[in-house]
Amino acid sequence: MTSLRPVKSDGVTIRDLVARYDIRLLHGNPETRLTGVELASADVRPGDLFAALPGAKSHGADFVHDAIERGAHAILTDDAGAARTHELSIPVL
């Protein structure tokens, strides 16, 4: 499958992302810079925001540790995912 990811990106800070999309930062550094977004932990690259969202069979929060090991710099999740990821040392939105 061909990647839709840009070859080079300066990224965006969490502060800018939060302001633009009216979401909240639960904890973490708002100056963290993100360079991509992934829904599948196996596709995460260093600098990505991992979207840990509910799915048909499991919750993306179940794969947060894999995403972090692959280089995720932040996690985007819902209230159920936030309850599962409250102990993380990276930003959670």
mmCIF file of C-alpha atoms in Angstrom, residues 58-65 77-88:
data_model
loop_
_atom_site.group_PDB
_atom_site.id
_atom_site.type_symbol
_atom_site.label_atom_id
_atom_site.label_comp_id
_atom_site.label_asym_id
_atom_site.label_seq_id
_atom_site.Cartn_x
_atom_site.Cartn_y
_atom_site.Cartn_z
ATOM 1 C CA SER A 58 -10.943 -3.931 20.824
ATOM 2 C CA HIS A 59 -10.017 -0.475 22.016
ATOM 3 C CA GLY A 60 -6.962 1.241 20.558
ATOM 4 C CA ALA A 61 -5.809 1.927 24.117
ATOM 5 C CA ASP A 62 -4.940 -1.777 24.301
ATOM 6 C CA PHE A 63 -2.145 -1.070 21.786
ATOM 7 C CA VAL A 64 -0.713 2.102 23.320
ATOM 8 C CA HIS A 65 2.437 0.458 24.659
ATOM 9 C CA THR A 77 -8.136 8.840 22.887
ATOM 10 C CA ASP A 78 -11.618 9.031 24.379
ATOM 11 C CA ASP A 79 -12.630 8.886 28.056
ATOM 12 C CA ALA A 80 -12.501 5.061 28.151
ATOM 13 C CA GLY A 81 -9.006 5.065 26.621
ATOM 14 C CA ALA A 82 -7.850 7.824 28.954
ATOM 15 C CA ALA A 83 -8.862 5.689 31.933
ATOM 16 C CA ARG A 84 -6.622 2.908 30.564
ATOM 17 C CA THR A 85 -3.672 5.192 29.796
ATOM 18 C CA HIS A 86 -3.569 7.501 32.827
ATOM 19 C CA GLU A 87 -0.114 6.287 33.863
ATOM 20 C CA LEU A 88 1.670 7.147 30.593
#
